[in-house]
Every structure is written in structure tokens, then in C-alpha cells.
PDB file of C-alpha atoms and ligand atoms in Angstrom:
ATOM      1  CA  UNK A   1      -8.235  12.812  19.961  1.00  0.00           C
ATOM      2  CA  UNK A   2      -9.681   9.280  20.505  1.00  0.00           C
ATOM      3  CA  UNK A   3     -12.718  10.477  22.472  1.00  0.00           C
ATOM      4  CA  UNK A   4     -15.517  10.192  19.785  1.00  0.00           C
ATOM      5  CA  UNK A   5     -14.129   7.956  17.632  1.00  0.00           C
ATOM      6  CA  UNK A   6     -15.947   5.089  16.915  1.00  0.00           C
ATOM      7  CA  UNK A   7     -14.842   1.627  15.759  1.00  0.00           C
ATOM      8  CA  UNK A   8     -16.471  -0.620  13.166  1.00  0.00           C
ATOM      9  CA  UNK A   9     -16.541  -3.890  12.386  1.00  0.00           C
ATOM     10  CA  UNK A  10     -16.678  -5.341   7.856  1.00  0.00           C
ATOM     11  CA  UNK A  11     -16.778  -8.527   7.528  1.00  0.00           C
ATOM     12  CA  UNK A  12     -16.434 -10.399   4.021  1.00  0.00           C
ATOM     13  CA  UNK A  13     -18.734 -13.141   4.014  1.00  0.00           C
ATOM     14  CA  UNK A  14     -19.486 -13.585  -0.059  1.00  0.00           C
ATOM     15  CA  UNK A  15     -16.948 -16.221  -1.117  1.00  0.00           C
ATOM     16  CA  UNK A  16     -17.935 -19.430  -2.287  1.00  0.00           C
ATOM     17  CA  UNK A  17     -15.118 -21.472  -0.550  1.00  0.00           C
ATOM     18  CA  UNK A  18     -14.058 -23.760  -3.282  1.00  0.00           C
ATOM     19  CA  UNK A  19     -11.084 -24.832  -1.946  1.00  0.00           C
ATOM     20  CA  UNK A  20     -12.916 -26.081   0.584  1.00  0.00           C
ATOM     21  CA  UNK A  21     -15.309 -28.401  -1.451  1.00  0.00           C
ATOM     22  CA  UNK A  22     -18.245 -28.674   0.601  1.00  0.00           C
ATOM     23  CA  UNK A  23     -21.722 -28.714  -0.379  1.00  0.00           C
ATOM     24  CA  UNK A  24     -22.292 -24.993   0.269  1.00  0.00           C
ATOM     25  CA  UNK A  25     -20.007 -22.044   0.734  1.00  0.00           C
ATOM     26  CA  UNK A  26     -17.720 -22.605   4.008  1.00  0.00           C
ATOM     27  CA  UNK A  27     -18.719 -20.009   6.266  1.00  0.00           C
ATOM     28  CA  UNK A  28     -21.705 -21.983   6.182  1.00  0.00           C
ATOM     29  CA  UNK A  29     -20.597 -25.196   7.585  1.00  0.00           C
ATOM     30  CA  UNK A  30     -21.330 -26.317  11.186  1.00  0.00           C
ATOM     31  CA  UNK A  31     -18.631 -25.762  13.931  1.00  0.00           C
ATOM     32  CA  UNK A  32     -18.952 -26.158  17.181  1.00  0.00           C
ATOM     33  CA  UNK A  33     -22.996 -25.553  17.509  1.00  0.00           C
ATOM     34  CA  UNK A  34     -23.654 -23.260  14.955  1.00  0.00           C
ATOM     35  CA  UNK A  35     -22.335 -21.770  11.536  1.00  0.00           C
ATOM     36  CA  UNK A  36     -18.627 -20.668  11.005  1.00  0.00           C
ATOM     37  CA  UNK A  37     -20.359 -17.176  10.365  1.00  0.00           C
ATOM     38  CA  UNK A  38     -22.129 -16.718  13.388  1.00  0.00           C
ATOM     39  CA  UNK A  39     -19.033 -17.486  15.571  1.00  0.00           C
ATOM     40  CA  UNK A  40     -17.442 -14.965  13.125  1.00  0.00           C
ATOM     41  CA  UNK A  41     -20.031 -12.251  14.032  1.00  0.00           C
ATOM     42  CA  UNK A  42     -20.631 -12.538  17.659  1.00  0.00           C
ATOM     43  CA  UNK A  43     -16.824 -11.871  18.098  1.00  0.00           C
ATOM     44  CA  UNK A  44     -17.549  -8.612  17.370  1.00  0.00           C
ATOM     45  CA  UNK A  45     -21.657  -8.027  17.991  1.00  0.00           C
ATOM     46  CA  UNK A  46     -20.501  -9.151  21.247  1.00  0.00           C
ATOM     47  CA  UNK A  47     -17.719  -6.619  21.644  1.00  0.00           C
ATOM     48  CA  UNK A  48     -18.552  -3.586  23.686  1.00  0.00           C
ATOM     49  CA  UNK A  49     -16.360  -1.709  21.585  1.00  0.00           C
ATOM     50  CA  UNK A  50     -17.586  -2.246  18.498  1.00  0.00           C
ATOM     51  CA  UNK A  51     -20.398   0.091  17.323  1.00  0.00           C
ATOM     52  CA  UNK A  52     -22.204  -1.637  14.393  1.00  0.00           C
ATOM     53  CA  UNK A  53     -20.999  -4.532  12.359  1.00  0.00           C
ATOM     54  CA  UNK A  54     -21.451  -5.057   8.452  1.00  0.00           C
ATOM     55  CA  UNK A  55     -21.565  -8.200   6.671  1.00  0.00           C
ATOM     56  CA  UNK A  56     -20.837  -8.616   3.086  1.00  0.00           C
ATOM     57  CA  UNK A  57     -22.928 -11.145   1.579  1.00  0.00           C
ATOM     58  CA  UNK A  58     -23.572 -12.784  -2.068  1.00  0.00           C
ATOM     59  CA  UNK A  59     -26.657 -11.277  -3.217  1.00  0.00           C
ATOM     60  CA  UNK A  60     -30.204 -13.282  -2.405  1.00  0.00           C
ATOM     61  CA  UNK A  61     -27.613 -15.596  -0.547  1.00  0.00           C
ATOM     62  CA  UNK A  62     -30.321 -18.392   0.686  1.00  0.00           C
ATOM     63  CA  UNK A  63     -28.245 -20.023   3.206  1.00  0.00           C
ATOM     64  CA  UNK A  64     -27.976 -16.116   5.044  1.00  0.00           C
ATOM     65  CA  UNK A  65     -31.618 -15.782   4.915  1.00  0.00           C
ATOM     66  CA  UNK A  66     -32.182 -19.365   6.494  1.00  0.00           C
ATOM     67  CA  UNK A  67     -30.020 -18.100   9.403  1.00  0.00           C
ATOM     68  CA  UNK A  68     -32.444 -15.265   9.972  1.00  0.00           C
ATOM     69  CA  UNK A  69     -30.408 -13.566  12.371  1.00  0.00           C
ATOM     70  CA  UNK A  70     -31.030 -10.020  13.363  1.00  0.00           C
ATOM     71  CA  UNK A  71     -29.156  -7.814  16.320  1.00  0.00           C
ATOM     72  CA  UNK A  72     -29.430  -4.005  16.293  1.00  0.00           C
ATOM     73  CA  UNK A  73     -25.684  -3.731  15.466  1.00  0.00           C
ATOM     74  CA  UNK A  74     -25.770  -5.728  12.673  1.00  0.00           C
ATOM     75  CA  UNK A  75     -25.798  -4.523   8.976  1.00  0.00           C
ATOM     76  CA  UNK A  76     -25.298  -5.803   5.369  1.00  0.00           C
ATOM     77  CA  UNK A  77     -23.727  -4.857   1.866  1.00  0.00           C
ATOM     78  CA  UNK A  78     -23.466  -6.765  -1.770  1.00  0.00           C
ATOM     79  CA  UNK A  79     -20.537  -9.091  -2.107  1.00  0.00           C
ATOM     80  CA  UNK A  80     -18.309  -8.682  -5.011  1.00  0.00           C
ATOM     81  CA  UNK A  81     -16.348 -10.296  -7.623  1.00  0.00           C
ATOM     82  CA  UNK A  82     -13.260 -10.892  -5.553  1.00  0.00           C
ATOM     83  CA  UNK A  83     -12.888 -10.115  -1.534  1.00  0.00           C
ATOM     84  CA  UNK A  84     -11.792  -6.634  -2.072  1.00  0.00           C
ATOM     85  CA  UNK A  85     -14.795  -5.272  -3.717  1.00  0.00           C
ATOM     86  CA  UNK A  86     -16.802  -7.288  -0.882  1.00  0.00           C
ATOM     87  CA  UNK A  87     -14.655  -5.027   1.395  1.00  0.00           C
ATOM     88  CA  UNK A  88     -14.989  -1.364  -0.189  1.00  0.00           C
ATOM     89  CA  UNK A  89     -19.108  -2.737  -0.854  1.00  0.00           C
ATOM     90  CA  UNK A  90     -19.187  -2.915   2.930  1.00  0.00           C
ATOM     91  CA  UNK A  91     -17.288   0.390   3.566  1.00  0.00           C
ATOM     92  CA  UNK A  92     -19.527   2.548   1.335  1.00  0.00           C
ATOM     93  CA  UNK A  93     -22.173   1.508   3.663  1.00  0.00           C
ATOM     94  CA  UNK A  94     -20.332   2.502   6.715  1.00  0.00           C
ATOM     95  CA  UNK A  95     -19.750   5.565   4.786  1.00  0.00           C
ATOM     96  CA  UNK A  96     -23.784   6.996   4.938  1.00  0.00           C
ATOM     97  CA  UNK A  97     -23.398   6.259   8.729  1.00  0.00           C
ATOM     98  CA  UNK A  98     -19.600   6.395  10.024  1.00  0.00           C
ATOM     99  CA  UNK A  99     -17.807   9.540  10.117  1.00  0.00           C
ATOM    100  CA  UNK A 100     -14.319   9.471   7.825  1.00  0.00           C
ATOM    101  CA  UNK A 101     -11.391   9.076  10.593  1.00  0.00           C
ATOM    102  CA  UNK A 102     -13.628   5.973  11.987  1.00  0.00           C
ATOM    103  CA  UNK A 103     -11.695   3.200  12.385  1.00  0.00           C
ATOM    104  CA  UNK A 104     -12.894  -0.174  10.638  1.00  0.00           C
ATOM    105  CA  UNK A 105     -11.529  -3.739  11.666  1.00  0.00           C
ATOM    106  CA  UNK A 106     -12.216  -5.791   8.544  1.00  0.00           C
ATOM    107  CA  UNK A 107     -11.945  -9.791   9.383  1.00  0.00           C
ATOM    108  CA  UNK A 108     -12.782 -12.501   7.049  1.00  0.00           C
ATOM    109  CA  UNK A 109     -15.851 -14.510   7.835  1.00  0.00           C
ATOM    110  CA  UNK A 110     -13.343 -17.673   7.610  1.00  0.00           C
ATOM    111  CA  UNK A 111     -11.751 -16.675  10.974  1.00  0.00           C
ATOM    112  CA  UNK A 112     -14.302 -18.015  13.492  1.00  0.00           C
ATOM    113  CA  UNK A 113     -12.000 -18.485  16.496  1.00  0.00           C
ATOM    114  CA  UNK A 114     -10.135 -14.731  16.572  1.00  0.00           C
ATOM    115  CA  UNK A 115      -9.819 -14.506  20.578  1.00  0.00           C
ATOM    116  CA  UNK A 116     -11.494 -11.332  22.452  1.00  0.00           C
ATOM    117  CA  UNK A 117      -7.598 -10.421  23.680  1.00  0.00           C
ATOM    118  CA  UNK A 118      -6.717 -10.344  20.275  1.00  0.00           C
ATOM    119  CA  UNK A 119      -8.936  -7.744  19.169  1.00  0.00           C
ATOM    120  CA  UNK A 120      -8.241  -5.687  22.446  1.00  0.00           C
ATOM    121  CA  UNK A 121      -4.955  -6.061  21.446  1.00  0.00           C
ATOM    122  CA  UNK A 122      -4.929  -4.692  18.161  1.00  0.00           C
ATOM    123  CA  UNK A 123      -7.287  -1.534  18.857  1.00  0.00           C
ATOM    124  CA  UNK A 124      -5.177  -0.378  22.273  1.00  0.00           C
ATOM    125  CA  UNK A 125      -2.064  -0.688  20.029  1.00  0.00           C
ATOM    126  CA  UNK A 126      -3.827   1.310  17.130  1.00  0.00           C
ATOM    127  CA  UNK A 127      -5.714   3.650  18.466  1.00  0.00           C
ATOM    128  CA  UNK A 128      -3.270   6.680  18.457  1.00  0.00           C
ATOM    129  CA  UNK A 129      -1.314   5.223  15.366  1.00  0.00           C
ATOM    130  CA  UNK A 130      -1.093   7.189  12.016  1.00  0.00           C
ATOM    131  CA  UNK A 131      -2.112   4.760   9.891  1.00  0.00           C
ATOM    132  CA  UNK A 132      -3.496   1.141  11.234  1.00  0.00           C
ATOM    133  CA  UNK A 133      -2.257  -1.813  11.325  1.00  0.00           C
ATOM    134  CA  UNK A 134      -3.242  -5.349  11.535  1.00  0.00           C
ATOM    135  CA  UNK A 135      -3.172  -8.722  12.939  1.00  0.00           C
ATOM    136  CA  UNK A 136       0.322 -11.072  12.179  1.00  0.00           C
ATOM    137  CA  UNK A 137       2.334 -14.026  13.134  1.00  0.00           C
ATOM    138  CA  UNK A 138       6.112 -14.444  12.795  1.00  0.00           C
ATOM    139  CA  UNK A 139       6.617 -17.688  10.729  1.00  0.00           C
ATOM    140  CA  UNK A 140       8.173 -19.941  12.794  1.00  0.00           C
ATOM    141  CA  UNK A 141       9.529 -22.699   9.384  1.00  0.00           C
ATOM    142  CA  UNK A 142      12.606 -21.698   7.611  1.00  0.00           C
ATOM    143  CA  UNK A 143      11.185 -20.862   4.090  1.00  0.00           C
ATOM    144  CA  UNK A 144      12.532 -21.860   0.888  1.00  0.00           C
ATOM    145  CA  UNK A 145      12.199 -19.852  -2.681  1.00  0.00           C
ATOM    146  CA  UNK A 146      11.935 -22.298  -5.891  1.00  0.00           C
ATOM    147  CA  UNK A 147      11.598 -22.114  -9.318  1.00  0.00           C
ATOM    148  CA  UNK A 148       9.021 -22.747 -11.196  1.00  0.00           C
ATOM    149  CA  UNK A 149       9.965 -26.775 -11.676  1.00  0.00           C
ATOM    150  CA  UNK A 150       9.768 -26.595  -7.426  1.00  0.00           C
ATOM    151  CA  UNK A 151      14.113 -26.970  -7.158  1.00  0.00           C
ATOM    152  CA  UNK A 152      15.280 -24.727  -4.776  1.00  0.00           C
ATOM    153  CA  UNK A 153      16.628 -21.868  -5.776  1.00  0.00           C
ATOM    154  CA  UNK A 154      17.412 -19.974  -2.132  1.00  0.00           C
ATOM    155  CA  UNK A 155      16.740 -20.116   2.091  1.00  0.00           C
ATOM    156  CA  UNK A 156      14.901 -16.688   2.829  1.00  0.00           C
ATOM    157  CA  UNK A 157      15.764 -15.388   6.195  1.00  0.00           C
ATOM    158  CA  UNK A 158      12.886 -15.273   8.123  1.00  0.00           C
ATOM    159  CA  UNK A 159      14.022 -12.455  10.581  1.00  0.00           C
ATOM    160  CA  UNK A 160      11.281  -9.987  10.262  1.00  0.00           C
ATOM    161  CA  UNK A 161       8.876 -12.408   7.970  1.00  0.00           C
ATOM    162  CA  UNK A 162       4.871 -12.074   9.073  1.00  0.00           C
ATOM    163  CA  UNK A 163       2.132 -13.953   7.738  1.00  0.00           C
ATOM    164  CA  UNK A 164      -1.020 -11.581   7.915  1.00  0.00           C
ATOM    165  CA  UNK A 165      -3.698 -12.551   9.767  1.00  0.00           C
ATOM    166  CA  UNK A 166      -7.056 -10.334   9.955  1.00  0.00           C
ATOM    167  CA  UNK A 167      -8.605  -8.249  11.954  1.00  0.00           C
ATOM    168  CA  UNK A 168      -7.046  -5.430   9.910  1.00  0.00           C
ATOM    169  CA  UNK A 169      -7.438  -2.260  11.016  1.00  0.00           C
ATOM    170  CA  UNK A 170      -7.464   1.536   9.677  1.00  0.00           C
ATOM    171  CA  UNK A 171      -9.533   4.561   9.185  1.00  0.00           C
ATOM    172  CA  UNK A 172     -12.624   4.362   7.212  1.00  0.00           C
ATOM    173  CA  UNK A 173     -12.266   7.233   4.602  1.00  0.00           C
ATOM    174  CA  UNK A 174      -8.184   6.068   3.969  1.00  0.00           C
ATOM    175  CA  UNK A 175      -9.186   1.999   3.257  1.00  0.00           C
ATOM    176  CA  UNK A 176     -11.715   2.967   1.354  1.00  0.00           C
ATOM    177  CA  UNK A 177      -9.642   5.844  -1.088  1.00  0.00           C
ATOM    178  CA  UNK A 178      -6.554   3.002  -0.634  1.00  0.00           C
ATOM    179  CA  UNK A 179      -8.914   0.442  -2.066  1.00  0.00           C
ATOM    180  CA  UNK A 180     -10.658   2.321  -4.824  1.00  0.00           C
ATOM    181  CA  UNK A 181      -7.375   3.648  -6.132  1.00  0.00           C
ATOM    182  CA  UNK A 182      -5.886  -0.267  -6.028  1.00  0.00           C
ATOM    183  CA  UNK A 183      -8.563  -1.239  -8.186  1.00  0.00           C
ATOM    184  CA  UNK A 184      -8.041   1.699 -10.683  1.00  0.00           C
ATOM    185  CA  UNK A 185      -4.521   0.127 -10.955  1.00  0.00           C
ATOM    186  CA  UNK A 186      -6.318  -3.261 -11.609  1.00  0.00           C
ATOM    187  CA  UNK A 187      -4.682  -4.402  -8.315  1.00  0.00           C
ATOM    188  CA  UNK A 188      -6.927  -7.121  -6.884  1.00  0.00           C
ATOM    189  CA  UNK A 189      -4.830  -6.780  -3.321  1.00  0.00           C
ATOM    190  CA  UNK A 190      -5.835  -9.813  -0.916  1.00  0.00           C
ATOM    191  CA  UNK A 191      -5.699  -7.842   2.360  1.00  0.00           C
ATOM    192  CA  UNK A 192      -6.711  -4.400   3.337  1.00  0.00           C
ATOM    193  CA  UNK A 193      -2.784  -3.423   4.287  1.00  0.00           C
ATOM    194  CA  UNK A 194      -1.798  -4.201   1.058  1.00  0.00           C
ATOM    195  CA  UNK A 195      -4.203  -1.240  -0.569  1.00  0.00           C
ATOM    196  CA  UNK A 196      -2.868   1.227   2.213  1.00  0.00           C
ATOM    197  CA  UNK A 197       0.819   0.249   1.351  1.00  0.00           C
ATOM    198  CA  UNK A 198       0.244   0.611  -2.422  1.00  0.00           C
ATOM    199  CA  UNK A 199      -0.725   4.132  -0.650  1.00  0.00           C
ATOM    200  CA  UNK A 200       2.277   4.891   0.619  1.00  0.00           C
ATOM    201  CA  UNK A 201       1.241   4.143   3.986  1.00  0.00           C
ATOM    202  CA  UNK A 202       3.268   2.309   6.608  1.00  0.00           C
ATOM    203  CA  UNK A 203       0.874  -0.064   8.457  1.00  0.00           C
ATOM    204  CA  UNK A 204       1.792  -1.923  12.006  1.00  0.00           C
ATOM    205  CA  UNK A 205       2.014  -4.866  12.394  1.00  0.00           C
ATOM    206  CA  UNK A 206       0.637  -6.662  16.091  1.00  0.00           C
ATOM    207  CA  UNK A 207       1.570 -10.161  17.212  1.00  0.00           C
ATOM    208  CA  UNK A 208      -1.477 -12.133  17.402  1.00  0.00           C
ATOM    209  CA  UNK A 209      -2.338 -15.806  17.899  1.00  0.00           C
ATOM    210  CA  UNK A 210      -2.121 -19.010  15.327  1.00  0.00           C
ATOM    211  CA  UNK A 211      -4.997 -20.526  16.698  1.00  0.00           C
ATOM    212  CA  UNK A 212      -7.045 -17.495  14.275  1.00  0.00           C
ATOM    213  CA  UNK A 213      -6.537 -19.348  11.310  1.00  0.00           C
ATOM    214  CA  UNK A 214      -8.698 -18.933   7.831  1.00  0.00           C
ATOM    215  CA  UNK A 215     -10.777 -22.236   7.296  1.00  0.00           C
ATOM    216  CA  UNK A 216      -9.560 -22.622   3.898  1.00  0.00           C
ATOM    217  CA  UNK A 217      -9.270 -27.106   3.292  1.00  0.00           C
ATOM    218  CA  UNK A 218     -11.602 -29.498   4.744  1.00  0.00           C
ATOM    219  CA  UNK A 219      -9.043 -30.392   7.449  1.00  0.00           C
ATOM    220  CA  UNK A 220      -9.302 -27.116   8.973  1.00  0.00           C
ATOM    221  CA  UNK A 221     -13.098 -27.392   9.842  1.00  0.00           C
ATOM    222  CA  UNK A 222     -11.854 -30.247  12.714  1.00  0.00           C
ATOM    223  CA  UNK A 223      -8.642 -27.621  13.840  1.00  0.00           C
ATOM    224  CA  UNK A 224     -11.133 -24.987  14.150  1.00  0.00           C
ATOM    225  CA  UNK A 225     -13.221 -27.453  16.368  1.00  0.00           C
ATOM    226  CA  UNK A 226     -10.646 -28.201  18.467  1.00  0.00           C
ATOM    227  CA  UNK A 227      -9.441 -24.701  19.133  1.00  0.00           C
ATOM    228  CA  UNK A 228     -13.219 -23.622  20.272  1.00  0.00           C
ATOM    229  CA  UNK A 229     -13.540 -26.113  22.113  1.00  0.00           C
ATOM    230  CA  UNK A 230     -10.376 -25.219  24.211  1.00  0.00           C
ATOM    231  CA  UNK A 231     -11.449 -21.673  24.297  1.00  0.00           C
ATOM    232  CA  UNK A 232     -15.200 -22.492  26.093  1.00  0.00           C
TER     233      UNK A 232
HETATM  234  N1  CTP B  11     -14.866 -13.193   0.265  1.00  0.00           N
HETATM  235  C1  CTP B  11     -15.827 -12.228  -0.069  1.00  0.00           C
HETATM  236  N2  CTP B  11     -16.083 -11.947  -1.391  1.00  0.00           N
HETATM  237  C2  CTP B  11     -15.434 -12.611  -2.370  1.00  0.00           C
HETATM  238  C3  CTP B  11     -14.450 -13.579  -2.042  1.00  0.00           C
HETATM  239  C4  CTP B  11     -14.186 -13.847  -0.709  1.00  0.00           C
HETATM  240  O1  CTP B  11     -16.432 -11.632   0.820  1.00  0.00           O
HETATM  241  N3  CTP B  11     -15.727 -12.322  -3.646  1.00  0.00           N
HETATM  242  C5  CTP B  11     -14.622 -13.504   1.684  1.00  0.00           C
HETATM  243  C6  CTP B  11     -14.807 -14.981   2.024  1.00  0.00           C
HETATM  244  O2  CTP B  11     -16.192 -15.254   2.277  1.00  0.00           O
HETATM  245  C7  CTP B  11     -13.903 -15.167   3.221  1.00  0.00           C
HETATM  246  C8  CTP B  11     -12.829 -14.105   3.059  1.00  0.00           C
HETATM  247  O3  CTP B  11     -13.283 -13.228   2.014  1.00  0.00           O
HETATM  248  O4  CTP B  11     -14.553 -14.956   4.450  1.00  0.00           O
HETATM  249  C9  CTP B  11     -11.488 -14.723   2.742  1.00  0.00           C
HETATM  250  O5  CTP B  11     -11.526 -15.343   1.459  1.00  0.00           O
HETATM  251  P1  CTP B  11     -11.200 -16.888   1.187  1.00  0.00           P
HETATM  252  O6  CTP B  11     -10.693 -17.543   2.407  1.00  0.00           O
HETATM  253  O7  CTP B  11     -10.401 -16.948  -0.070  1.00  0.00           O
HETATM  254  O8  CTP B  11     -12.675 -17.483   0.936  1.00  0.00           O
HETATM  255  P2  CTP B  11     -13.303 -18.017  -0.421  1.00  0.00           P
HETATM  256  O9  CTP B  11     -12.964 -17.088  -1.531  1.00  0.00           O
HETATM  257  O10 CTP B  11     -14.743 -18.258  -0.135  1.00  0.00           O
HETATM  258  O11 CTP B  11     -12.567 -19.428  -0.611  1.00  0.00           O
HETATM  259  P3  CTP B  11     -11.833 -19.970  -1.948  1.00  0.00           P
HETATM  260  O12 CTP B  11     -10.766 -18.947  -2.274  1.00  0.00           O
HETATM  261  O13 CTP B  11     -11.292 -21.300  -1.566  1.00  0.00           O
HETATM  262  O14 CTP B  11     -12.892 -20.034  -3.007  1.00  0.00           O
HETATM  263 MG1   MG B  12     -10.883 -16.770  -2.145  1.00  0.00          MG
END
């Protein structure tokens, strides 16, 4: 069943990073020797696994061009208004090359340090699941709900609480229906599970690391340092 299957890598590279408040968008920056991005992309141009790569990018993005980089696996789509259309951009171009029941790992260009293991991890536990799944982390603080004035209204119990992290994972033709349809429904989902559970679809979730965090605040740029650093 898994013998010709291929897997893909989408990667959503068109935001501007505002909350991030540098002088360009942040998958730009410097880290470690070269551009958030590129760390980004050679997680997965470098994987054996992975068959081709696309990169969604804001059109006649100048910074992009400056990087001139080029590798035979490596494709691009338009960006969109929000990350999701960046997404299902980058999956119609898979589409003209990919066969349906593909599987696509979709991971924001914000993630530079995602560990190899990680991504071995999620496609062995995958690749003969139903659906797909995706990267997560049990959160480890005892969370609070409020109101709106911030007073606490309630402790949630945090048994079976993930944050979602990215790579996520499923079958090109299904994320790309899933995501259409959540846009009919003027649903501008955040992550590519939420689209396949607005589906009907159960996805899985797999225990990654915390050191794959999004570079989101300036602070993160020197985290992000310090966790490549310890991964050289
Ligand atoms: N992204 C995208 N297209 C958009 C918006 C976001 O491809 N229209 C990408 C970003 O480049 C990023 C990933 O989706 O790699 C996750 O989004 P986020 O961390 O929110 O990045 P930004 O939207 O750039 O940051 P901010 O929300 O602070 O503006
Ligand atoms: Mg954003």
C-alpha cells in the first residue's frame, strides 16, 4: 500500500512577520549563518524522503530573489491573504505533479530548528494511518480560562491538552478538498488539522520536541540560536 507513495514537502513562507518587528519579514532574518528560511528548507531538501519541496512565497518577494537559491527539488507557489490560502496555493501546484493519496508535510517557514528524528517520527507513525496527523507537545503549565477583564474564571485540566506544532501531515487530494471547503465556510483555520477536522476527520497526534518552536517575538530569534547551535 505504501510502496509508491510519495511524500511532499509545502512550506508557507509569505507572511510578513509583524509581530516580530524587524526590518523585513522574519523568515528573513539571520540565524545561525544563514536565513531562518534556508534552515527551514534544507530540513527537508535534505531529507531522502522527501520528493520535491514547495515554497509559498509573497509575489515578486525581493528578499527570495536575493537568496537565489535553486536545488532540483525545490519549487514555488503565490502566497495568500492569510497562511491557509498560502497552503492550498502550494498544494494546487503539487496537484499538476503529485498523485492524490500523496502525502504532504506542510511546516511553517518560522520553524527553522524541526529535528531530522522528528520528521522520521511523524511519517513512520503516519504512513499506514487513515487520515494524518501532525506534530504536538503536551503543555506542561496548568492553564487558566478568564474573562474578558483577564479574572479567572476556571483551571482547565490539562490531561490530554496539545499545543500543535507543524510538520502536519495528510494526503494531498483530502488537505486540499478539507481546505477549500473551510474557506467556503469563511473558516480561516490556522493549521492544516483544523481543515481536516472541520472534515470530519480524526487526525493523530505525535509527540514531538519544544525546541521546534515558531519564531514569532524578537526574543525567539536568540532561542532559536541557541537551540542550533546545540544541535551542530
Ligand atoms: N504565512 C504565509 N502566508 C500568509 C501568512 C503567513 O505563508 N499570508 C506563513 C508565514 O510566513 C509563517 C507561517 O505561515 O512561516 C506561520 O505564520 P506566522 O508565524 O503567523 O507568520 P507571520 O504571519 O509572518 O507573522 P505575524 O502573524 O506576526 O504577522
Ligand atoms: Mg500570522
Amino acid at each position: 500500500m505504501t510502496g509508491n507513495l510519495k511524500f511532499w514537502a509545502v512550506i508557507p513562507a509569505a507572511g510578513v512577520g509583524k509581530r516580530m518587528q524587524a526590518d523585513r519579514p522574519k523568515q528573513y532574518l539571520e540565524l545561525h549563518g544563514r536565513t531562518v528560511l534556508e534552515h527551514t528548507l534544507m530540513r527537508f531538501l535534505d531529507h531522502p524522503q522527501i520528493t520535491g519541496v514547495v515554497v509559498a512565497l509573497t509575489d515578486g518577494d525581493p528578499y527570495w530573489q536575493r537568496l537565489a537559491l535553486s536545488h532540483p527539488k525545490l519549487m514555488s507557489a503565490p502566497g495568500g491573504e492569510e497562511r491557509c490560502h498560502s497552503v492550498l496555493n502550494a498544494l494546487q501546484v503539487l496537484q499538476q505533479r503529485a498523485t492524490e493519496s500523496d502525502w504532504v508535510l506542510v511546516h511553517d517557514a518560522a520553524r527553522p530548528c524541526l529535528r531530522r528524528e522528528d520528521v522520521d517520527r511523524l511519517i513512520a507513525a503516519l504512513t499506514d494511518h487513515p487520515v494524518g496527523g501532525l506534530l504536538g507537545l503536551p503543555v506542561a503549565d496548568t492553564m487558566k480560562r478568564t474573562d474578558a477583564e483577564d479574572t479567572v474564571l476556571e483551571t482547565v485540566p490539562r490531561d490530554n491538552l496539545w499545543r500543535a506544532l507543524t510538520p502536519q501531515m495528510f494526503r494531498l487530494g483530502e488537505l486540499a478538498q478539507a481546505l477549500e471547503s473551510a474557506l467556503k465556510k469563511g473558516q480561516l483555520v490556522t493549521d492544516e488539522a483544523s481543515a481536516m477536522e472541520l472534515a470530519g476527520k480524526a487526525p493523530k497526534m505525535v509527540e514531538g520536541h519544544g525546541d521546534n518552536i515558531k519564531i514569532t517575538r524578537p526574543q525567539d530569534l536568540r532561542l532559536a540560536e541557541l537551540y542550533l547551535a546545540e544541535q551542530d
